[in-house]
PDB file of C-alpha atoms in Angstrom:
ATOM      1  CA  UNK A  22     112.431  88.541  81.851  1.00  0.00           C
ATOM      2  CA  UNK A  23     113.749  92.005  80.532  1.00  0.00           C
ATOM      3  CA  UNK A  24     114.941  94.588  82.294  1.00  0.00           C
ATOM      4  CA  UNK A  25     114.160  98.223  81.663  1.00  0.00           C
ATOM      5  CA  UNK A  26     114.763 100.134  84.997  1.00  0.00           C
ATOM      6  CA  UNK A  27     113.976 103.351  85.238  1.00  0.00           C
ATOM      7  CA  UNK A  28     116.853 106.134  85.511  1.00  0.00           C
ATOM      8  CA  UNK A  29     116.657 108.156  88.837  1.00  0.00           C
ATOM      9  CA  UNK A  30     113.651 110.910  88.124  1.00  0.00           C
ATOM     10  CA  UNK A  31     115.727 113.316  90.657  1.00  0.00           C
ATOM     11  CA  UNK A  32     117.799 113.539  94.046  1.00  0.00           C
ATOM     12  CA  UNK A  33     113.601 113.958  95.798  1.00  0.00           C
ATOM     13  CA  UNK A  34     112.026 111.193  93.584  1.00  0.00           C
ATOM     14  CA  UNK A  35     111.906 108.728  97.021  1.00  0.00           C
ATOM     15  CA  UNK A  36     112.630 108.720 100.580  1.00  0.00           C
ATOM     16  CA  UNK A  37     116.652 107.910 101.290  1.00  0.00           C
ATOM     17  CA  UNK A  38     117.212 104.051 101.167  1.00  0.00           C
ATOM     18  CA  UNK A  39     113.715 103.377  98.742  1.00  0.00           C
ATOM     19  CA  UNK A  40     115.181 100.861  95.615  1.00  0.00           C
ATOM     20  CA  UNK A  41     115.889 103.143  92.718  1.00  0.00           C
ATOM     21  CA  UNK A  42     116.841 100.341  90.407  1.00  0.00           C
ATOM     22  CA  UNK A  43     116.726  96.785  90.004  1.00  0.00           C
ATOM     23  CA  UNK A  44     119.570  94.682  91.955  1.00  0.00           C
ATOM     24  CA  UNK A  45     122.592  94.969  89.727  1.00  0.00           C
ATOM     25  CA  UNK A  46     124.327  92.027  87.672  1.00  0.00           C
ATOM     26  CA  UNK A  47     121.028  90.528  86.704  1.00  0.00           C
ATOM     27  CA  UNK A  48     121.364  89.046  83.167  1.00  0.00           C
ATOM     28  CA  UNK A  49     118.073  90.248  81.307  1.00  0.00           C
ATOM     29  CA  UNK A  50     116.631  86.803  79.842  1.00  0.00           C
ATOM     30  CA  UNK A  51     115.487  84.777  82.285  1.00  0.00           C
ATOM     31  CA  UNK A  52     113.614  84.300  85.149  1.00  0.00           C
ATOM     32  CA  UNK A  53     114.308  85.991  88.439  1.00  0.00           C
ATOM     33  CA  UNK A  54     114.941  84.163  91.441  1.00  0.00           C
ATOM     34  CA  UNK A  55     112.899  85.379  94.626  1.00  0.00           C
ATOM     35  CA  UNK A  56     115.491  87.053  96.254  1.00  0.00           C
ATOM     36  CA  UNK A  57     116.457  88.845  93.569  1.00  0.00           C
ATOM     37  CA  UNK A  58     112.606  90.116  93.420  1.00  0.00           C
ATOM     38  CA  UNK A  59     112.499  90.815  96.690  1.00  0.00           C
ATOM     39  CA  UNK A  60     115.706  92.740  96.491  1.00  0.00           C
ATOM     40  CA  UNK A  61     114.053  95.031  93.758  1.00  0.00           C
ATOM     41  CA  UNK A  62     110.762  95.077  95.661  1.00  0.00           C
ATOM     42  CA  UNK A  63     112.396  96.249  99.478  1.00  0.00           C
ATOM     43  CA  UNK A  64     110.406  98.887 101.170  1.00  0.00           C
ATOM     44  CA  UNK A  65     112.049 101.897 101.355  1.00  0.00           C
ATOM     45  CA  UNK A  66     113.952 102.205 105.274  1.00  0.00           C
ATOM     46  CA  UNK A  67     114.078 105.805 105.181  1.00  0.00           C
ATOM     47  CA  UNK A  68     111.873 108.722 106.816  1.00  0.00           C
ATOM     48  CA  UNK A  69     108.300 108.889 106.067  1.00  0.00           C
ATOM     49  CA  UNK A  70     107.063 110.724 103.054  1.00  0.00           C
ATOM     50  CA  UNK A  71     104.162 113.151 102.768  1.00  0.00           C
ATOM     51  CA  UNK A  72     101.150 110.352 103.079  1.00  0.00           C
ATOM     52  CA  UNK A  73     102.484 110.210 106.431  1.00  0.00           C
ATOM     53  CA  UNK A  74     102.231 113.030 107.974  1.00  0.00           C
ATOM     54  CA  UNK A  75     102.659 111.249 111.873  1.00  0.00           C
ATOM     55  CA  UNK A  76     105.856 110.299 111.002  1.00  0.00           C
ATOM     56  CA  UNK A  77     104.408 106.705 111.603  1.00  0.00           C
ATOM     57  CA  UNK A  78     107.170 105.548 109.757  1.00  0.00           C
ATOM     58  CA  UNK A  79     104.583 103.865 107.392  1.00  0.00           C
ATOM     59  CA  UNK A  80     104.545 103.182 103.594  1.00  0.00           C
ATOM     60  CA  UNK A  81     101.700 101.772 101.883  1.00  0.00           C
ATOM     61  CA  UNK A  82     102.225 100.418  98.406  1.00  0.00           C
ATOM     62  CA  UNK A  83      99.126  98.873  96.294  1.00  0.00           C
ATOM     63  CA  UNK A  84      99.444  95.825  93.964  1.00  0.00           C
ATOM     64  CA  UNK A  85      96.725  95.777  90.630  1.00  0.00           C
ATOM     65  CA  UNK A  86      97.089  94.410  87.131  1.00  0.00           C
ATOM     66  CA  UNK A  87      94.832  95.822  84.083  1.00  0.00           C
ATOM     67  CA  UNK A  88      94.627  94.976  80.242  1.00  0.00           C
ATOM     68  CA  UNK A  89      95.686  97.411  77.360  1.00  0.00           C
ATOM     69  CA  UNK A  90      92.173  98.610  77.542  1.00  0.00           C
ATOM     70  CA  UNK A  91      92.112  99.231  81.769  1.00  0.00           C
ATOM     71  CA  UNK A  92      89.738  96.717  82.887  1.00  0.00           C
ATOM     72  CA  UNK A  93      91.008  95.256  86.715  1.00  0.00           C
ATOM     73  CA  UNK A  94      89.144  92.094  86.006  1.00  0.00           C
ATOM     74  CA  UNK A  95      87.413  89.785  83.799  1.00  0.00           C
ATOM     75  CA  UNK A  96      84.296  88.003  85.269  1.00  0.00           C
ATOM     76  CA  UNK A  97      85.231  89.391  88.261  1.00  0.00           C
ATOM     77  CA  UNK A  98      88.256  88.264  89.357  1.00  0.00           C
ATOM     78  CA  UNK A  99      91.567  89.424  88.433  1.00  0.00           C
ATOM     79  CA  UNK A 100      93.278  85.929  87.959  1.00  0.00           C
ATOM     80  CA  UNK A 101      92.362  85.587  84.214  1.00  0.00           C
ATOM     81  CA  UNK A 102      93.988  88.836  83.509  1.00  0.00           C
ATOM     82  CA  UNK A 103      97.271  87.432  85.335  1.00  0.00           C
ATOM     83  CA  UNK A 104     100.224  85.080  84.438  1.00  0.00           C
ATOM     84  CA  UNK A 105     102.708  82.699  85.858  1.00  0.00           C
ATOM     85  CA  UNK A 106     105.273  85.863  86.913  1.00  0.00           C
ATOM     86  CA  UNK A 107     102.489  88.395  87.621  1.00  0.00           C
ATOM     87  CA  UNK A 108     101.893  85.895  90.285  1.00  0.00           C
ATOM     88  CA  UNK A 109     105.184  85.430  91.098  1.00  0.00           C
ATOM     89  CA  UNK A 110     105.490  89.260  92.017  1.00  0.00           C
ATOM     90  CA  UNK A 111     102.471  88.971  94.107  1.00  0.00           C
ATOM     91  CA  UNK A 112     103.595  86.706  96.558  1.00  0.00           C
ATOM     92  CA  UNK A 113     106.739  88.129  96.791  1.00  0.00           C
ATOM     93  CA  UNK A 114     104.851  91.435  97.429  1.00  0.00           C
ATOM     94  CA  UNK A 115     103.531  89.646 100.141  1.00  0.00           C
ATOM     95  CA  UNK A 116     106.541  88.237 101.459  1.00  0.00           C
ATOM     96  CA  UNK A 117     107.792  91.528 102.307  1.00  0.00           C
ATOM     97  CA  UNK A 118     104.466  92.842 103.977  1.00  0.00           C
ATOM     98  CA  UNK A 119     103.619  93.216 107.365  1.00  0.00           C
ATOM     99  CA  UNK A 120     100.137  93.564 106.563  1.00  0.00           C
ATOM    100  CA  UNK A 121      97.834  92.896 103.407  1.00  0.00           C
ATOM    101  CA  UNK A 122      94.699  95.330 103.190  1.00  0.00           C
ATOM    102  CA  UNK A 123      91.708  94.488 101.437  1.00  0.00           C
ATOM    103  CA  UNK A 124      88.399  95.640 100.571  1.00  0.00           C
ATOM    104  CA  UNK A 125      85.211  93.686 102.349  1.00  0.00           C
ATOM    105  CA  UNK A 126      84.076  92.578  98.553  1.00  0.00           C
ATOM    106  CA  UNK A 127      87.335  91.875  97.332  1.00  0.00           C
ATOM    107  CA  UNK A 128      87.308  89.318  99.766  1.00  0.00           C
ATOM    108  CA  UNK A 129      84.323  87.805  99.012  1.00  0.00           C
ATOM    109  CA  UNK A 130      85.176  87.525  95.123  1.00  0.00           C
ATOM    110  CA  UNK A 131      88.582  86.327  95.191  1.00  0.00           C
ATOM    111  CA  UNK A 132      88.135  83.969  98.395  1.00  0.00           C
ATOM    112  CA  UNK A 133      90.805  85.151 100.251  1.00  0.00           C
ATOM    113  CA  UNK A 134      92.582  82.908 102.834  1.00  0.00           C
ATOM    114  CA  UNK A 135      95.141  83.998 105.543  1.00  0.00           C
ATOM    115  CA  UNK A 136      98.034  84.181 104.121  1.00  0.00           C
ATOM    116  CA  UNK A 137     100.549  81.520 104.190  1.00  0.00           C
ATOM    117  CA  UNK A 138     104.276  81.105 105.740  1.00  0.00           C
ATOM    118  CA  UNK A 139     106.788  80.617 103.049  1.00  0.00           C
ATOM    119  CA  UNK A 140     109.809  79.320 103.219  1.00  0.00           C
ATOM    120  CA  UNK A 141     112.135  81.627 100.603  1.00  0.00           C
ATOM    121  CA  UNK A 142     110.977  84.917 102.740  1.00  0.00           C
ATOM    122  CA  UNK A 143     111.756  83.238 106.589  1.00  0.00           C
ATOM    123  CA  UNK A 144     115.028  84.389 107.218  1.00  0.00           C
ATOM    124  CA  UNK A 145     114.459  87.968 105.505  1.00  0.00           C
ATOM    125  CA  UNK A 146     110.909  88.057 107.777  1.00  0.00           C
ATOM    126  CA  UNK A 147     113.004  87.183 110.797  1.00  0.00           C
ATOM    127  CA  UNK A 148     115.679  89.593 110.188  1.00  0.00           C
ATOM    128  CA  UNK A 149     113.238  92.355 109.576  1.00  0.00           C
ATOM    129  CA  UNK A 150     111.030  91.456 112.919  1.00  0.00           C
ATOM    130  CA  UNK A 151     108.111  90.022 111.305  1.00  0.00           C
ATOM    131  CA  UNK A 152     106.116  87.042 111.944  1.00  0.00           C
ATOM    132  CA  UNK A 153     106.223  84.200 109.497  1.00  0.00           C
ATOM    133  CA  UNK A 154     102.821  85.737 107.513  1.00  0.00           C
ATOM    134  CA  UNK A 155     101.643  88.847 107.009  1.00  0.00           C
ATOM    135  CA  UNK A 156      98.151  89.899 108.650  1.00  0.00           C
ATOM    136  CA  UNK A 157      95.174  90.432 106.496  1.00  0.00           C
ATOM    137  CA  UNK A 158      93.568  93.503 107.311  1.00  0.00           C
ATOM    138  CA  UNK A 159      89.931  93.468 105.760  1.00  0.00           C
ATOM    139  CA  UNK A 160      87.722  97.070 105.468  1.00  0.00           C
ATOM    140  CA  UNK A 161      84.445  97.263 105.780  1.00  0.00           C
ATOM    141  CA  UNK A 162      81.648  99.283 106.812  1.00  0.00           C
ATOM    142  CA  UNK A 163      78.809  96.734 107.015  1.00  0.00           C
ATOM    143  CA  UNK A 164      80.940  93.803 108.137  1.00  0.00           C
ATOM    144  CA  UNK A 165      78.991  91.592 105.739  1.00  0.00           C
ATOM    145  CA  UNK A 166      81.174  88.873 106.062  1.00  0.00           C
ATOM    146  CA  UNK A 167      81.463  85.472 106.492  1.00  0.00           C
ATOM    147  CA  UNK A 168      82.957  85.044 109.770  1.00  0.00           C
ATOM    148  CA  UNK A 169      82.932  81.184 109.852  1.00  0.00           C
ATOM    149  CA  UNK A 170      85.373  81.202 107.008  1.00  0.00           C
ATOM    150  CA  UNK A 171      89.510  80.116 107.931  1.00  0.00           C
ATOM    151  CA  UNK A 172      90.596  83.571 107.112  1.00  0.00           C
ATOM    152  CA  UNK A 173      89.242  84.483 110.199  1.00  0.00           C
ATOM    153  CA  UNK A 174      89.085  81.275 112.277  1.00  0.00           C
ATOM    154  CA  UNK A 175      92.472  80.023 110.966  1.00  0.00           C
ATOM    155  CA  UNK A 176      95.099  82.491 110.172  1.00  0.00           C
ATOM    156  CA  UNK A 177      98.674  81.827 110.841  1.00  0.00           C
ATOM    157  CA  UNK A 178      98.787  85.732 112.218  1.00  0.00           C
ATOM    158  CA  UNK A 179      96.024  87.820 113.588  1.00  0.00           C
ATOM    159  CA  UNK A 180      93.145  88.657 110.397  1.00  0.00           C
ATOM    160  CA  UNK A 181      92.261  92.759 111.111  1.00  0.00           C
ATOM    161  CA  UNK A 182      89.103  94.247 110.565  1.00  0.00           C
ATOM    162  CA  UNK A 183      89.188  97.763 110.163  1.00  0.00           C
ATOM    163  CA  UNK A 184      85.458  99.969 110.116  1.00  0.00           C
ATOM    164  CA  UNK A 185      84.039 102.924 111.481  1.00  0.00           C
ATOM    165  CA  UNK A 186      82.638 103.237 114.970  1.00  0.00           C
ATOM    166  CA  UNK A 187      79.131 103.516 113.489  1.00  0.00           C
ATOM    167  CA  UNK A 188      79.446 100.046 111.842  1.00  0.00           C
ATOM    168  CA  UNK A 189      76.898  97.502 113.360  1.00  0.00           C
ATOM    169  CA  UNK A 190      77.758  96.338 116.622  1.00  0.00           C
ATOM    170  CA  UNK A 191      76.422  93.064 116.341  1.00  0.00           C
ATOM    171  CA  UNK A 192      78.656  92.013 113.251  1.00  0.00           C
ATOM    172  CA  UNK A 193      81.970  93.594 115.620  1.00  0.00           C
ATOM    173  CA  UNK A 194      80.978  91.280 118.077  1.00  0.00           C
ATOM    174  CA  UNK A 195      80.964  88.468 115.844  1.00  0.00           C
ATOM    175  CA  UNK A 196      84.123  89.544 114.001  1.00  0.00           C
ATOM    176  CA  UNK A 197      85.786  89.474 117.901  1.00  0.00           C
ATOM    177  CA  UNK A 198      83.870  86.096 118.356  1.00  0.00           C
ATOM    178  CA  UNK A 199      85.510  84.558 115.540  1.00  0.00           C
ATOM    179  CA  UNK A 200      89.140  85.339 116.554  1.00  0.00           C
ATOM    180  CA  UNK A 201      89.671  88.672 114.426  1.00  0.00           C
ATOM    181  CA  UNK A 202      90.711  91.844 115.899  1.00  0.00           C
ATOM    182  CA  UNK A 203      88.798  94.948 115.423  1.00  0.00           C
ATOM    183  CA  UNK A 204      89.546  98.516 115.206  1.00  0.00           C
ATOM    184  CA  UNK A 205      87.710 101.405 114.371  1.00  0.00           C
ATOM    185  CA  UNK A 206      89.343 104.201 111.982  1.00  0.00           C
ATOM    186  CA  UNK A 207      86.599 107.067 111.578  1.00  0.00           C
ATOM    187  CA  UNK A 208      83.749 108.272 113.005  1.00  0.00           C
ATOM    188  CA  UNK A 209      81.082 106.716 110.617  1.00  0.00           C
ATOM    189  CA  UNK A 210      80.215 103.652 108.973  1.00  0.00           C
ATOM    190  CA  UNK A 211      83.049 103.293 107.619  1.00  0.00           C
ATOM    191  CA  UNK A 212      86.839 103.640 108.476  1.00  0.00           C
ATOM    192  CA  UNK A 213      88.853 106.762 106.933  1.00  0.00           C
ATOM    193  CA  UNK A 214      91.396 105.542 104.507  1.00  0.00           C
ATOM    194  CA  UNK A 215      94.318 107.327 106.284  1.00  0.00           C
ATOM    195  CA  UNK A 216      93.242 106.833 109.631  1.00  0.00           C
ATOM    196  CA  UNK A 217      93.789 103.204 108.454  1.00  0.00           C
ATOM    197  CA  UNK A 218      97.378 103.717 107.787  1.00  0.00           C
ATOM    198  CA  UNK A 219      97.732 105.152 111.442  1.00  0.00           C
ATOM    199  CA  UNK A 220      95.339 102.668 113.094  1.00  0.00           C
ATOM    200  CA  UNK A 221      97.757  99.721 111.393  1.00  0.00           C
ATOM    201  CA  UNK A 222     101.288 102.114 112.287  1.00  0.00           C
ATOM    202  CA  UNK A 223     100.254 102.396 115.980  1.00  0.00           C
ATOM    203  CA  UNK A 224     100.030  98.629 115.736  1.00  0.00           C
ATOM    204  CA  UNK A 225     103.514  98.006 114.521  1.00  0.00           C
ATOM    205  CA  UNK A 226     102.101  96.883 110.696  1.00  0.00           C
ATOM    206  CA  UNK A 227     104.092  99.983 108.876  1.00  0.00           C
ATOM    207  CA  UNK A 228     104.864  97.882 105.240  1.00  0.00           C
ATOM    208  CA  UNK A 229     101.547  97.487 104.153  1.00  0.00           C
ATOM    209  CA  UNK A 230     100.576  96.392 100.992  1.00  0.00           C
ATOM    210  CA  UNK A 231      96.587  97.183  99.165  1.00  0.00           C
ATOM    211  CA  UNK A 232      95.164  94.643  96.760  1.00  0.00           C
ATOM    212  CA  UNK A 233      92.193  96.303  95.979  1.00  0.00           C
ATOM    213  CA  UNK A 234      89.786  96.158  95.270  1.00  0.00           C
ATOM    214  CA  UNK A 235      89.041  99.240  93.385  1.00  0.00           C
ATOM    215  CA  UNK A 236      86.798 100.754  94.753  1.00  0.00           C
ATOM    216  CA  UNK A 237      89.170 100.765  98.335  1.00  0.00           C
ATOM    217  CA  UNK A 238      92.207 101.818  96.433  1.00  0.00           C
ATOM    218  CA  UNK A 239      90.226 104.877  95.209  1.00  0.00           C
ATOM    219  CA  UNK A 240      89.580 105.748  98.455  1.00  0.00           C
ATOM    220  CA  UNK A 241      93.580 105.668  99.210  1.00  0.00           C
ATOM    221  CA  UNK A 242      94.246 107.505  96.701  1.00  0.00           C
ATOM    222  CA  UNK A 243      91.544 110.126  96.916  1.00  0.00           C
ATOM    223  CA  UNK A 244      92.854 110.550 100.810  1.00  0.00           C
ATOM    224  CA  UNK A 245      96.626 110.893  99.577  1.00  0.00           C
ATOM    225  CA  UNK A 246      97.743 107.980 101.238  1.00  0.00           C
ATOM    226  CA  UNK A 247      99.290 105.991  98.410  1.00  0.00           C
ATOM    227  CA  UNK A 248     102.745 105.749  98.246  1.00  0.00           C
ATOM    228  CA  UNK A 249     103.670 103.528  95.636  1.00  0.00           C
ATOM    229  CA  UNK A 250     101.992 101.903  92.872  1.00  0.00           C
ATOM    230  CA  UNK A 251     102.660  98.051  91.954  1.00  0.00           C
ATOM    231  CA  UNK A 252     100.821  98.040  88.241  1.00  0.00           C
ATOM    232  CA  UNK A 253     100.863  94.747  86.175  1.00  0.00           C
ATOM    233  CA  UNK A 254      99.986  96.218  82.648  1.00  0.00           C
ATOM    234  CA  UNK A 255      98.144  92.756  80.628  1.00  0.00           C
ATOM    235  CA  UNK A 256      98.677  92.836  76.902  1.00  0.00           C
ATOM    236  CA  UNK A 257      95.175  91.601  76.400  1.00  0.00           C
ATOM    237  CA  UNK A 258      91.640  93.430  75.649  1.00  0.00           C
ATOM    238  CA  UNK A 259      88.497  92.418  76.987  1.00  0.00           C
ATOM    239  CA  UNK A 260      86.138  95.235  76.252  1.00  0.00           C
ATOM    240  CA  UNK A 261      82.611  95.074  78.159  1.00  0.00           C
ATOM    241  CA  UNK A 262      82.276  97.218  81.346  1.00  0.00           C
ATOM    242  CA  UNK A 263      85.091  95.854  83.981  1.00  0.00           C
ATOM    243  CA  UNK A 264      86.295  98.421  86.846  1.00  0.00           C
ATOM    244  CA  UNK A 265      89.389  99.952  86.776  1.00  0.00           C
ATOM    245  CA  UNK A 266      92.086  99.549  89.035  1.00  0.00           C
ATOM    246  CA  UNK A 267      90.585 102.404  91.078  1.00  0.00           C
ATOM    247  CA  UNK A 268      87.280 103.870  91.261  1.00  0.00           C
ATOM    248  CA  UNK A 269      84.883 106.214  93.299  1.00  0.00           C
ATOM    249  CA  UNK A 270      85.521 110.239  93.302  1.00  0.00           C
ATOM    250  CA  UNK A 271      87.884 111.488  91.009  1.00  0.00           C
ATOM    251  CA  UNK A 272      90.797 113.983  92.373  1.00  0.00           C
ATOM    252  CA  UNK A 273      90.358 117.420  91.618  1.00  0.00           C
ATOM    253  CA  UNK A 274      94.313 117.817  90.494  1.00  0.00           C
ATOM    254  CA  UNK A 275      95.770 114.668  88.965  1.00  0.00           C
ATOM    255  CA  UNK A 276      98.740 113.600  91.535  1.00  0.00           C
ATOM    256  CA  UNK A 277     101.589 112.668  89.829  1.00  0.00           C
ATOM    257  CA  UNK A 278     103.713 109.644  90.557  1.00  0.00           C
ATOM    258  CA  UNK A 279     107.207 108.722  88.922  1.00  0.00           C
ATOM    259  CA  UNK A 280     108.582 105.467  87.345  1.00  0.00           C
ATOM    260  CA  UNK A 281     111.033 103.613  89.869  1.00  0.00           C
ATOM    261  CA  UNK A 282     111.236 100.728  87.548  1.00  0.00           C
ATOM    262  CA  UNK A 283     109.777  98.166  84.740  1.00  0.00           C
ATOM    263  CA  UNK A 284     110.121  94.298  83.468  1.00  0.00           C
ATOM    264  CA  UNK A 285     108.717  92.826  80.750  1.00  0.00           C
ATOM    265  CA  UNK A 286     108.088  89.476  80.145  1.00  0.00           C
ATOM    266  CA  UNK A 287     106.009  87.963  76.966  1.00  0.00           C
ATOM    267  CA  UNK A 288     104.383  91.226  76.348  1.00  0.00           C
ATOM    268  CA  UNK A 289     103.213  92.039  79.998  1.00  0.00           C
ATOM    269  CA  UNK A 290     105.192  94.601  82.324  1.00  0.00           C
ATOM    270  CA  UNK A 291     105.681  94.680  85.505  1.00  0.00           C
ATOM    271  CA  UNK A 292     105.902  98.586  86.482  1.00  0.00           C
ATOM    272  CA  UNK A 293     106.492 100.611  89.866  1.00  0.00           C
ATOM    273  CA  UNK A 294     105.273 103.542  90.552  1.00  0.00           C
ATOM    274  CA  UNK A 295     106.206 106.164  93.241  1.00  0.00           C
ATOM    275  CA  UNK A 296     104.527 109.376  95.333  1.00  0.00           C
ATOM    276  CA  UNK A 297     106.592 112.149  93.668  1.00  0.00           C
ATOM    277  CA  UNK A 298     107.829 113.807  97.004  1.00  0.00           C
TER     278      UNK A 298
END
């Protein structure tokens, strides 16, 4: 794996303490070991940025690969799109989360699980106050979800769902009944996208991390509550008519995020992008 970390953009590119480089002393062919990835990956631990207004203290960072030609998936899922280190970055991603938000069909297309407790992130979790997992936090404004399945009857830490205090009360109730713990963030159907950041802040979850699916991580980033941008760029094309790594309204003026830093290994690379504050 090759190393091409981005120089410092400027003196306001990030908050004081987020990673501007890669961990030092690295040699650039060969693989890197977890802790070195989670070393390049640490959530900023200075003061809030702009997305976060309450001074919540959170940061919300979203996780996506695409092909050369910008589909998210192929066949629907994003795992044929992926490789060996692409998933390598993922669950270290998720070894430094307190929470993991997804999108109501996301979930159903990828067959999400809780998440699990791994052994190379326990000490760093411990250290940082975290439980041995991080919550999955699923959005959704009908709740049309299978509530028998382990990622709500089984998870090693509490599985959120998040929706609007319109949503059907029936389905809350049997999102409660099935061990998951509910909160509303908006006054609809469905739950505002920064109102989720607060709802999961209040609650102690402040590193959060977005997997999509598009449509959700539109909605983030229409609300200006992105902070960083994980992107996985495929060398492959697939053509046909696959989403994007975010859909829904466009912005009316482009926001413009900075490079923190890139890898690159057998033609993909592994990129980070920041808020520019």
């Amino acid at each position: 794996m090759t190393d091409h970390t981005a120089a410092p953009a400027s003196a306001k590119s990030a908050p004081e303490g987020a990673p501007e480089s890669a961990p030092e002393g690295v040699a650039g062919d060969r693989e890197w070991s977890l802790d070195e990835l989670a070393d390049a990956y640490a959530y900023p631990a200075g003061p809030p940025g702009p997305a976060d207004p309450g001074g919540t203290g959170a940061w919300l960072r979203a996780n996506m690969v695409s092909t050369l030609d910008g589909a998210a998936q192929h066949d629907g899922r994003s795992q044929p799109i992926s490789n060996a280190t692409d998933m390598r970055i993922f669950g270290t991603l998720r070894g430094l989360a307190d929470a993991v938000v997804v999108g109501a069909e996301t979930v159903r297309q990828e067959g999400y699980r809780p998440a699990r407790a791994r052994d190379a992130f326990a000490a760093r979790r411990a250290a940082a106050g975290q439980p041995p997992a991080p919550a999955i936090v699923v959005v959704s404004a009908s709740l049309d979800l299978d509530f028998s399945l382990p990622l709500f009857t089984a998870p090693l830490t509490p599985t959120y769902v998040v929706t609007g205090a319109a949503a059907p009360s029936d389905r809350m109730a049997a999102a409660r009944e099935a061990g998951a713990e509910v909160l509303t963030a908006g006054e609809g159907a469905g739950a505002d996208p920064a109102r989720v950041v607060r709802a999961l802040a209040e609650r102690g979850l402040t590193r959060l991390l977005t997997e999509g699916g598009p449509r959700m991580l539109g909605q983030f980033v229409a609300a200006g509550a992105l902070d960083e941008l994980c992107l996985t760029v495929s060398p492959l094309l697939t053509a046909g008519g696959a989403q994007r790594i975010a859909g829904g309204p466009g912005l009316a003026v482009p926001e413009r995020f900075v490079l923190a830093s890139v890898l690159e290994e057998s033609g993909f690379l592994f990129t980070r992008y920041r808020r520019d504050f």
